[in-house]
GROMACS .gro file of C-alpha atoms in nm:
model
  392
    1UNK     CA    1   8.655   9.408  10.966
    2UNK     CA    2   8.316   9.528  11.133
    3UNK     CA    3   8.314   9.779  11.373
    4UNK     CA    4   8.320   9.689  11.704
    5UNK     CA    5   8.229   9.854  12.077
    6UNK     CA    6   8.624   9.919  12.122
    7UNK     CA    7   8.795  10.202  12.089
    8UNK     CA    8   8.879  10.380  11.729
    9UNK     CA    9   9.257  10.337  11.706
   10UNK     CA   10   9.460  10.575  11.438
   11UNK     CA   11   9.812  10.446  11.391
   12UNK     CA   12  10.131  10.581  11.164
   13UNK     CA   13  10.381  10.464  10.931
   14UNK     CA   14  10.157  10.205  10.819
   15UNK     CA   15  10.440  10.062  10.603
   16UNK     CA   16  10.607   9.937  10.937
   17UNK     CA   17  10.613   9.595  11.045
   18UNK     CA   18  10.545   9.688  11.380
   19UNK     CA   19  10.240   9.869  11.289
   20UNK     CA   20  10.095   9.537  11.102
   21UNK     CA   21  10.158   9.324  11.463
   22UNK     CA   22   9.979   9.641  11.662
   23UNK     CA   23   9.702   9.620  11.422
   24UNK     CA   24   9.639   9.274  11.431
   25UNK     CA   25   9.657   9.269  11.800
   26UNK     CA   26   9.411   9.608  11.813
   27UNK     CA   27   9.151   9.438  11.595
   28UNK     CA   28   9.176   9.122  11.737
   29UNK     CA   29   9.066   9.297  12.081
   30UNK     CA   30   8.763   9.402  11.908
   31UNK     CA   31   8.868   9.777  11.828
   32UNK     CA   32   8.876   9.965  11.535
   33UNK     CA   33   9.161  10.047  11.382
   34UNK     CA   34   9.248  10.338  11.060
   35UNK     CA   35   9.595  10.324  10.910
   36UNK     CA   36   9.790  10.656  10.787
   37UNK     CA   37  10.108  10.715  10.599
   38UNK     CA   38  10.309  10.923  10.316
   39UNK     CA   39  10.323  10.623  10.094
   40UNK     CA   40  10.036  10.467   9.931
   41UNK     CA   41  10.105  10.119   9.900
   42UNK     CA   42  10.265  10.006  10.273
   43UNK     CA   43  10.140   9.632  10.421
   44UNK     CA   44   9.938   9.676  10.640
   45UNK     CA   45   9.684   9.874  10.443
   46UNK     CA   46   9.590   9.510  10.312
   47UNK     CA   47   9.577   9.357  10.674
   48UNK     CA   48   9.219   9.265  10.748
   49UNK     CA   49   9.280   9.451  11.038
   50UNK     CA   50   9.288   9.743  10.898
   51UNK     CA   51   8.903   9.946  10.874
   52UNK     CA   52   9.050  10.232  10.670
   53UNK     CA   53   9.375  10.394  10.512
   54UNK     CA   54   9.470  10.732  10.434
   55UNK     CA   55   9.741  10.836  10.231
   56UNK     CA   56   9.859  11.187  10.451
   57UNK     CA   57  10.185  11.426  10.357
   58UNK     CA   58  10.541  11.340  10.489
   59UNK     CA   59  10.586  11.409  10.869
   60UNK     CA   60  10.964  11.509  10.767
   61UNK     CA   61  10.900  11.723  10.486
   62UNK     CA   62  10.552  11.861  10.541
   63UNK     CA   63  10.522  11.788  10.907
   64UNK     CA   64  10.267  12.088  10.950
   65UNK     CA   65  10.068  12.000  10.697
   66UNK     CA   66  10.067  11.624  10.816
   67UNK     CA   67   9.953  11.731  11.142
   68UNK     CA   68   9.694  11.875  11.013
   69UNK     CA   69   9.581  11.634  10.823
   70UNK     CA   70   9.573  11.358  11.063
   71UNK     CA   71   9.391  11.607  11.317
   72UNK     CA   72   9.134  11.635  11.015
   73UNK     CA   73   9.104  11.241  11.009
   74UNK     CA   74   9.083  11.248  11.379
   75UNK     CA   75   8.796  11.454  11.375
   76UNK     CA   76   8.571  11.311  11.066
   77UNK     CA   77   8.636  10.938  11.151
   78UNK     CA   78   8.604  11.036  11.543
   79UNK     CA   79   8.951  10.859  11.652
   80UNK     CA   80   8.940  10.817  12.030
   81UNK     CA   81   9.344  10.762  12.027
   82UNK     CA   82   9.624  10.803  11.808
   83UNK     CA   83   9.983  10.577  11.847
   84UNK     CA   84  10.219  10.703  11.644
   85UNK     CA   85  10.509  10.469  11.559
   86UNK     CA   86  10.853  10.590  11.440
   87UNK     CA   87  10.995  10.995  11.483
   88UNK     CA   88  10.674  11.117  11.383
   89UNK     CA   89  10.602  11.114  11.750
   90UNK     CA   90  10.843  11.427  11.826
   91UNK     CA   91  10.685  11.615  11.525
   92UNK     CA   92  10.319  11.544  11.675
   93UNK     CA   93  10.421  11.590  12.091
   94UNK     CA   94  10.547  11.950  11.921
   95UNK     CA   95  10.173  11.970  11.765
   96UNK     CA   96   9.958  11.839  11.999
   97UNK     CA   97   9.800  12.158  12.045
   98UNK     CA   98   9.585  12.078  11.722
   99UNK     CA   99   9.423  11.822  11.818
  100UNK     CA  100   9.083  11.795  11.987
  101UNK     CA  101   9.073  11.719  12.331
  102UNK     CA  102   8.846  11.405  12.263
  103UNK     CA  103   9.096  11.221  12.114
  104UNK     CA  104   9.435  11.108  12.298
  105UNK     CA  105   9.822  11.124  12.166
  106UNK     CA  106   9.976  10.823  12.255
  107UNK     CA  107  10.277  11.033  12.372
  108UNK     CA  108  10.476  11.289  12.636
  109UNK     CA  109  10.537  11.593  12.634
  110UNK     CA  110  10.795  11.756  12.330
  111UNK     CA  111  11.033  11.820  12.597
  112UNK     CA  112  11.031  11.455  12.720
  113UNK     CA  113  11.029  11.344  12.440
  114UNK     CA  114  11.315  11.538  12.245
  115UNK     CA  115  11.525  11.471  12.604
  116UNK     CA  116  11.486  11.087  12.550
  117UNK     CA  117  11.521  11.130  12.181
  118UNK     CA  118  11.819  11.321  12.172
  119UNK     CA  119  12.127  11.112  12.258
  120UNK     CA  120  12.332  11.339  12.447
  121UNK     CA  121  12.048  11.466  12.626
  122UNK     CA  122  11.977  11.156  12.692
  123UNK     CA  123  12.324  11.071  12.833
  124UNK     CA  124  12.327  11.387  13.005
  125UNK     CA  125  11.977  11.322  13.195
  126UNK     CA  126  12.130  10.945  13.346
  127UNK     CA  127  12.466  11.144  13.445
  128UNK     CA  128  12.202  11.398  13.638
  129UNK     CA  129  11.993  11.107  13.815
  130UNK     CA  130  12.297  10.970  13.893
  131UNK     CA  131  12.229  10.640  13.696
  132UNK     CA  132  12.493  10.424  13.562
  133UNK     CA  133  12.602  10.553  13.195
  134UNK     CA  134  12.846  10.569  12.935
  135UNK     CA  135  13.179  10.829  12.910
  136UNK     CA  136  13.076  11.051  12.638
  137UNK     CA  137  13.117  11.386  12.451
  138UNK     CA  138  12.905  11.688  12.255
  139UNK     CA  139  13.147  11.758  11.868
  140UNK     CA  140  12.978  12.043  11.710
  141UNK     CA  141  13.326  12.153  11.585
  142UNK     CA  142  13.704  11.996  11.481
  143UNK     CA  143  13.793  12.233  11.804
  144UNK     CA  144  13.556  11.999  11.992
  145UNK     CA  145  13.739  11.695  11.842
  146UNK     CA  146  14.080  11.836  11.969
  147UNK     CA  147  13.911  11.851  12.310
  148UNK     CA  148  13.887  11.456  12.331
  149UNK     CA  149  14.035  11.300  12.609
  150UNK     CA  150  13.897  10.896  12.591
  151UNK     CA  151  14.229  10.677  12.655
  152UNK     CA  152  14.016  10.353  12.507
  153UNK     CA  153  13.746  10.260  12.211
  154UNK     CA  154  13.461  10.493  12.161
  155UNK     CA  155  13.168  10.512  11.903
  156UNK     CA  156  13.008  10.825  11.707
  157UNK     CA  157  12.692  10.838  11.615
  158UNK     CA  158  12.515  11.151  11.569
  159UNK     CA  159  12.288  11.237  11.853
  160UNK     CA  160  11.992  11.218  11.646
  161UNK     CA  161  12.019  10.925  11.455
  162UNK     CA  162  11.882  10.539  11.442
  163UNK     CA  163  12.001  10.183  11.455
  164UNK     CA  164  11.983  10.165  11.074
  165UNK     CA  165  12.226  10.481  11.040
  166UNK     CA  166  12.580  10.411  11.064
  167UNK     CA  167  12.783  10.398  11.403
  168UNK     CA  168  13.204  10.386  11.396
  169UNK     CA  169  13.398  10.224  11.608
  170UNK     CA  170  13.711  10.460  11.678
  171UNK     CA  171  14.020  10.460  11.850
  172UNK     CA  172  14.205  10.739  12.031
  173UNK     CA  173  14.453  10.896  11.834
  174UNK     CA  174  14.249  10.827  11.461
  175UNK     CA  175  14.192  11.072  11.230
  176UNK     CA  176  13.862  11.274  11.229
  177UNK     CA  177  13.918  11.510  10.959
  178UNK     CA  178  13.683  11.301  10.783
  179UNK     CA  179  13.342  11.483  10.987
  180UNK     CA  180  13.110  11.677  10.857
  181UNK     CA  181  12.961  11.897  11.085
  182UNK     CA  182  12.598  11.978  11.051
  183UNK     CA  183  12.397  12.276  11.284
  184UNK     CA  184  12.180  12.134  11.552
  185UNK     CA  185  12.269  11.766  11.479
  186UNK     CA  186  12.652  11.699  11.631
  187UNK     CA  187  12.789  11.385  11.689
  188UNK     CA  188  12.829  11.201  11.988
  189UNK     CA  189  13.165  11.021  12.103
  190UNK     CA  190  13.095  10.725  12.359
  191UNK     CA  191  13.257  10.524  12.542
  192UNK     CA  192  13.234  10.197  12.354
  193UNK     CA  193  13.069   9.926  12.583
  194UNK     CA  194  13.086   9.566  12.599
  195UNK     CA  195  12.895   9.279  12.698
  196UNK     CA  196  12.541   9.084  12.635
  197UNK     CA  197  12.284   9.296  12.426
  198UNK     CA  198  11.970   9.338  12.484
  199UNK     CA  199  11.712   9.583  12.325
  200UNK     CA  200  11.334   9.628  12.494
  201UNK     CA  201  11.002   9.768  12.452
  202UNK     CA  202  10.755   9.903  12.689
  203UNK     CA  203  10.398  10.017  12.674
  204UNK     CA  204  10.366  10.303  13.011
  205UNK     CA  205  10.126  10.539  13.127
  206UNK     CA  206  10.204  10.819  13.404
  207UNK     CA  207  10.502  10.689  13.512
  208UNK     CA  208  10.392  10.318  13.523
  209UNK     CA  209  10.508  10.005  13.248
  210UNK     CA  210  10.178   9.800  13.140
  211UNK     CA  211  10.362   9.570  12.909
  212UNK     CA  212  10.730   9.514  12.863
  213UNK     CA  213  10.951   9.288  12.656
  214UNK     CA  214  11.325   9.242  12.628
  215UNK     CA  215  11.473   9.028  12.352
  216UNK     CA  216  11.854   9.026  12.303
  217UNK     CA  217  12.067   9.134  11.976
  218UNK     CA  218  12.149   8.853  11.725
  219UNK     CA  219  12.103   8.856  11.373
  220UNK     CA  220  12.073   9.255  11.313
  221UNK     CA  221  12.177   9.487  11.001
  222UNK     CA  222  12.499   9.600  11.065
  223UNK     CA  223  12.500   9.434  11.379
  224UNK     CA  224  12.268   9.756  11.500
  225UNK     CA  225  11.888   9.692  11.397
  226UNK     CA  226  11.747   9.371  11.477
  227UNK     CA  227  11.599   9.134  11.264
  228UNK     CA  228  11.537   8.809  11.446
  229UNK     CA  229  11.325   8.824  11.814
  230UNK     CA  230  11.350   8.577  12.101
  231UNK     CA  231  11.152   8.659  12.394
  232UNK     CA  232  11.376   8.677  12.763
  233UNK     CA  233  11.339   8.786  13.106
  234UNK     CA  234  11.569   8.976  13.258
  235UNK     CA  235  11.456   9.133  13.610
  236UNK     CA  236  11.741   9.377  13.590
  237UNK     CA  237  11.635   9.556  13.302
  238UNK     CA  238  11.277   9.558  13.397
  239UNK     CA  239  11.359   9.711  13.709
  240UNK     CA  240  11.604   9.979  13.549
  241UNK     CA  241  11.298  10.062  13.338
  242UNK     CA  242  11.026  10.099  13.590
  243UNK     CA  243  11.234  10.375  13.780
  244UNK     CA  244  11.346  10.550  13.531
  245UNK     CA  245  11.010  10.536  13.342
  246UNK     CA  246  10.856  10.597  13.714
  247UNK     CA  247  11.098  10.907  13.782
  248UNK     CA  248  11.032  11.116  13.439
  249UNK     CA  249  10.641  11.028  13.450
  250UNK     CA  250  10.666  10.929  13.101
  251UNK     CA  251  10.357  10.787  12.859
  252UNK     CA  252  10.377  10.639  12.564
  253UNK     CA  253  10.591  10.317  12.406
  254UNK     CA  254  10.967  10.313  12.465
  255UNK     CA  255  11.267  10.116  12.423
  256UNK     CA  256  11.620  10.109  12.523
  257UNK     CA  257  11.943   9.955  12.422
  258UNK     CA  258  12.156   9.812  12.706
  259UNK     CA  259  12.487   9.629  12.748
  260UNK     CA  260  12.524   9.369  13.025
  261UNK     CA  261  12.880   9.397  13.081
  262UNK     CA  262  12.982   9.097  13.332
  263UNK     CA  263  13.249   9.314  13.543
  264UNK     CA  264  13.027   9.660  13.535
  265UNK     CA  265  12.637   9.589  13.524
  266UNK     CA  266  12.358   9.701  13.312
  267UNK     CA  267  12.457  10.016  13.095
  268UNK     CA  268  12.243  10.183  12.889
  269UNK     CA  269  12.339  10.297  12.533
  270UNK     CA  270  12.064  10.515  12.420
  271UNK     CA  271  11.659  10.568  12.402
  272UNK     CA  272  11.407  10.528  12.158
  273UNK     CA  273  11.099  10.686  12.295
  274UNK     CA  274  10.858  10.536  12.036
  275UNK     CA  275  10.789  10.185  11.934
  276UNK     CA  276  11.042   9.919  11.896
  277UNK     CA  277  11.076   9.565  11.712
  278UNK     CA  278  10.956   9.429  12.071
  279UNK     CA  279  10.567   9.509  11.988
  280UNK     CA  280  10.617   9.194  11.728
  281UNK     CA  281  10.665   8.975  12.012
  282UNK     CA  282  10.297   8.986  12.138
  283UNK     CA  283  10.048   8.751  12.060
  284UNK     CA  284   9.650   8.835  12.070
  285UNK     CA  285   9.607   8.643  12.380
  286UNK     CA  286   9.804   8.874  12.566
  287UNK     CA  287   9.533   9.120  12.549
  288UNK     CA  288   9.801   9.376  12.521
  289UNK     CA  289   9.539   9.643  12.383
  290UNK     CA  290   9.484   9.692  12.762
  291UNK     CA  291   9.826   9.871  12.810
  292UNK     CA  292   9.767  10.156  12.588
  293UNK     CA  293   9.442  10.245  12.764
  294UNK     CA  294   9.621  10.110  13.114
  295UNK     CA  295   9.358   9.882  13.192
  296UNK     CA  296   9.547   9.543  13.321
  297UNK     CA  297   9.660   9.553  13.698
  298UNK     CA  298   9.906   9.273  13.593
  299UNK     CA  299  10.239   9.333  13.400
  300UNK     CA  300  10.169   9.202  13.053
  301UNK     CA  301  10.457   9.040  12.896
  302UNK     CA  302  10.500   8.778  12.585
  303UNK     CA  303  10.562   8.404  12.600
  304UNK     CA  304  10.927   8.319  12.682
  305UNK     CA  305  10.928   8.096  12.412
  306UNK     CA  306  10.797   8.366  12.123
  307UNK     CA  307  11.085   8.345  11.846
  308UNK     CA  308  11.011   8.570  11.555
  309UNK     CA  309  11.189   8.763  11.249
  310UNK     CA  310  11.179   8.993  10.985
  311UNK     CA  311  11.158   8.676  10.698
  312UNK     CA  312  11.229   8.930  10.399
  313UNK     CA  313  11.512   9.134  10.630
  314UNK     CA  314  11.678   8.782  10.736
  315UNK     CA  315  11.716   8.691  10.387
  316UNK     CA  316  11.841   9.030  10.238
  317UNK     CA  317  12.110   9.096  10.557
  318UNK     CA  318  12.108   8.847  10.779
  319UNK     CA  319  12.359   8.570  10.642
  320UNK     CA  320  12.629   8.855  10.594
  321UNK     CA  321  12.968   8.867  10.837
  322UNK     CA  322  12.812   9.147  11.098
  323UNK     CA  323  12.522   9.026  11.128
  324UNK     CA  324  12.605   8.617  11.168
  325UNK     CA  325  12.880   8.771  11.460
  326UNK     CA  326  13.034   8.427  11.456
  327UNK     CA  327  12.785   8.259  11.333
  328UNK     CA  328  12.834   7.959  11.045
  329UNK     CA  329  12.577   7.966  10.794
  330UNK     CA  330  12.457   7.611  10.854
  331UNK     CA  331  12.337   7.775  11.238
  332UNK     CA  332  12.140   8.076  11.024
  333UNK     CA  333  11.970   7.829  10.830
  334UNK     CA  334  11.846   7.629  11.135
  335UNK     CA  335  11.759   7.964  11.254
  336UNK     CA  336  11.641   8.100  10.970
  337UNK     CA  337  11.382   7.792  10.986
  338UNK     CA  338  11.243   7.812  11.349
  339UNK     CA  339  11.125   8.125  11.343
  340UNK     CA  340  10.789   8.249  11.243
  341UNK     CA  341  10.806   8.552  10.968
  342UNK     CA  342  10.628   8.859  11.180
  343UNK     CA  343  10.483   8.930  10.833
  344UNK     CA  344  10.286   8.574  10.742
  345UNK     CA  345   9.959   8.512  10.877
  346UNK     CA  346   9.715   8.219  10.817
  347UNK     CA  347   9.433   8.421  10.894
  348UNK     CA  348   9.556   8.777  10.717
  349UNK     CA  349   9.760   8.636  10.390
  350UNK     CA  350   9.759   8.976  10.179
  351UNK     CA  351  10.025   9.179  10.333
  352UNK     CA  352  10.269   8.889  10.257
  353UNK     CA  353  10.127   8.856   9.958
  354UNK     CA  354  10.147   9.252   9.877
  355UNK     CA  355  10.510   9.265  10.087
  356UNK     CA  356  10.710   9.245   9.703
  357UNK     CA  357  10.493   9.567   9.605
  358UNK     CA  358  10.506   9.735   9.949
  359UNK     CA  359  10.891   9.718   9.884
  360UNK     CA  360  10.897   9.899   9.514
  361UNK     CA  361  10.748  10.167   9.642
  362UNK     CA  362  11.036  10.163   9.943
  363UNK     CA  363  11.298  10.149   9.616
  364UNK     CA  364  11.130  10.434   9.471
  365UNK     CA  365  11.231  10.628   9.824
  366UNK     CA  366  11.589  10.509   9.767
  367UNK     CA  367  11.644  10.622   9.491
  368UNK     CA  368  11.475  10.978   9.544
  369UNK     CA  369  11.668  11.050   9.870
  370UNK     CA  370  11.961  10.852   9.733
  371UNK     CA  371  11.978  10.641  10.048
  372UNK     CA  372  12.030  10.258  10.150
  373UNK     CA  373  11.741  10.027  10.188
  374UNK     CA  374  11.746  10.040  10.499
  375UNK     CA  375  11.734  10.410  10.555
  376UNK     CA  376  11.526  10.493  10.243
  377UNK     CA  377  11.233  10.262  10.462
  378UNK     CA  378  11.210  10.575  10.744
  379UNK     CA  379  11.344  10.823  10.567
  380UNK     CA  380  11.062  11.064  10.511
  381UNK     CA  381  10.939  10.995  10.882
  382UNK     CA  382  11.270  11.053  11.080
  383UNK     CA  383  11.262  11.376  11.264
  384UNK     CA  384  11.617  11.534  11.345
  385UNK     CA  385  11.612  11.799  11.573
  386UNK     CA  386  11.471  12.089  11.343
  387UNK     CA  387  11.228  12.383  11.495
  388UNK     CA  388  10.927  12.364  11.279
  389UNK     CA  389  10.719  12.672  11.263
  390UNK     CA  390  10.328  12.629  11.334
  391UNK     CA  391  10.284  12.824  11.015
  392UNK     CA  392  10.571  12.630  10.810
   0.00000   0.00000   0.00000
């Protein structure tokens, strides 16, 4: 790629399938765009999007030192922005402090973000805005677990967690000896919704949403993380979204889950204040660069029609009982068929091509933290709730 009179672009987690589609749709706009992440070999270090790549330390395990570094890139390669992707975004809100004031985080505040982040905080902020939300509960402790008083179906998650992680469905009066209890990370009981899914993503500055997309949850890995991605409108969940986003100021990409129940209304489950699966429904003509610099006076959303998936996640999880949810398998091979793999480009061919060797070194994660597939692809860039000393 030759540079261009755009902007210089840095973006994480460079492994990510959602940081291939931003790439391509940064360079496609004409700007410049460097790649970072912990592992060396990730896809879209082969896009032809991609000017440069730098292999940087773990923001989990060496967040300072990852800070650091990327404020180091920032400065030698003169980076006018920086959009991180996944959790790294708490760890560099809590940093931003280090970086020069010539060059923009892509993010809010660490107290925003941690708020939106953390999912009883989060449940706790709509209670105090007096927005529709879920019953739930803080267990820190098997005295807390006594304490429960839901009379129907509740999940548990732990309140820093992701869609990949594992969420149980329980019923009063089952046995939780079976927690584990672990300081600064408790779980979180919620009243189990019901109803038509939908997950979003939105690109906002001060307060206002540039870009949004909703798609709704079909095939997904556990029935939790999405793999396939059908473009909808749905002017109830846009609204929700532009007053909330409005109300906390907020800047940066974020995505919620909701639940359309038919008898209740819109209910949202939890926030991901970072980027979601719904940056992979954009298509270069959008122009969707605009958002991040809030440039477009128009609300930029995708075609109605876009229908894409994760080709390589489809075919690993997506024929299996959760995720067809009724489904036969005849219907996930027509499906399977009509979407467009968010990987495969006719113009960029190599980080298909490189995808089998992206996902060895994904293995080798596995394996080391003794985690799923699933988990083992975030693991060293999930950020759960520990203080991290300037000087650690």
């Amino acid at each position: 790629m030759t540079e261009s009179s755009g902007k210089h672009v840095l973006i994480t987690f460079g492994r990510s399938f959602l940081t291939l589609n931003l790439a391509r749709l940064m360079a496609a706009a004409g700007h410049r765009v460097t790649i970072v992440d912990s592992l060396p070999i990730g896809i879209t270090r082969f896009s032809h999007a991609t000017s440069k790549f730098f292999k940087v330390p773990s923001p989990k395990f060496e967040p300072v030192a990852y800070c650091r570094r990327l404020v180091q890139i920032v400065v030698e390669e003169k980076v006018d922005i920086v959009i991180p992707i996944h959790e790294e975004t708490d760890i560099l809100s809590m940093m931003a402090g280090l970086f020069p004031p010539t060059c923009e985080l892509f993010l809010s505040p660490f107290t925003t973000e941690n708020q939106l982040h953390q999912k009883a905080e989060f449940s706790q902020l709509l209670a105090d805005k007096g927005m529709p939300g879920l019953k739930y509960a803080t267990l820190s402790s098997p005295e807390d677990v006594e304490k429960l008083d839901f009379t129907t179906p509740f999940a548990l998650k732990r309140v820093y967690s992701r869609g990949s992680q594992k969420v149980y469905k329980v019923s009063p009066g089952d046995d939780l000896s079976w927690l584990e209890f672990e300081d600064g990370n408790p779980w979180l009981a919620q009243q189990w919704a019901s109803g038509d899914r939908y997950c979003t993503y939105s690109i906002c500055r001060d307060g206002r949403v540039f870009a949004h997309a909703a798609y709704p949850v079909g095939y997904a890995i556990d029935g939790n993380s999405c793999l396939r991605f059908q473009s909808v409108e749905h002017p109830g969940i846009l609204a929700w979204i532009t007053e909330f986003v409005a109300d906390i100021g907020f800047t940066g990409h974020i995505g919620f889950d909701f639940y359309d129940d038919p008898d209740i209304g819109l209910l949202t489950i939890e926030c991901n204040p970072r980027a979601t699966s719904g940056i992979m429904l954009f298509a270069p003509q959008d122009g969707v660069d605009r958002a991040f610099f809030g440039e477009n006076t128009e609300l930029i959303t995708p075609d109605p029609d876009v229908d894409k998936m994760i080709g390589l996640g489809m075919m690993l999880y997506g024929w299996t009982r959760k995720s067809l949810n009724g489904r036969s398998f005849r219907q996930f091979v027509r499906d399977f068929r009509h979407s467009h793999d968010v990987v495969w480009a006719s113009d960029d061919r190599k980080p298909a091509v490189m995808l089998p060797l992206a996902y060895l070194f994904i293995l080798r994660h596995c394996f080391k933290y003794k985690v799923g597939l699933a988990e083992g692809f975030m693991h060293d860039h999930e950020w759960d709730g520990k203080e991290i000393p300037l000087d650690g």
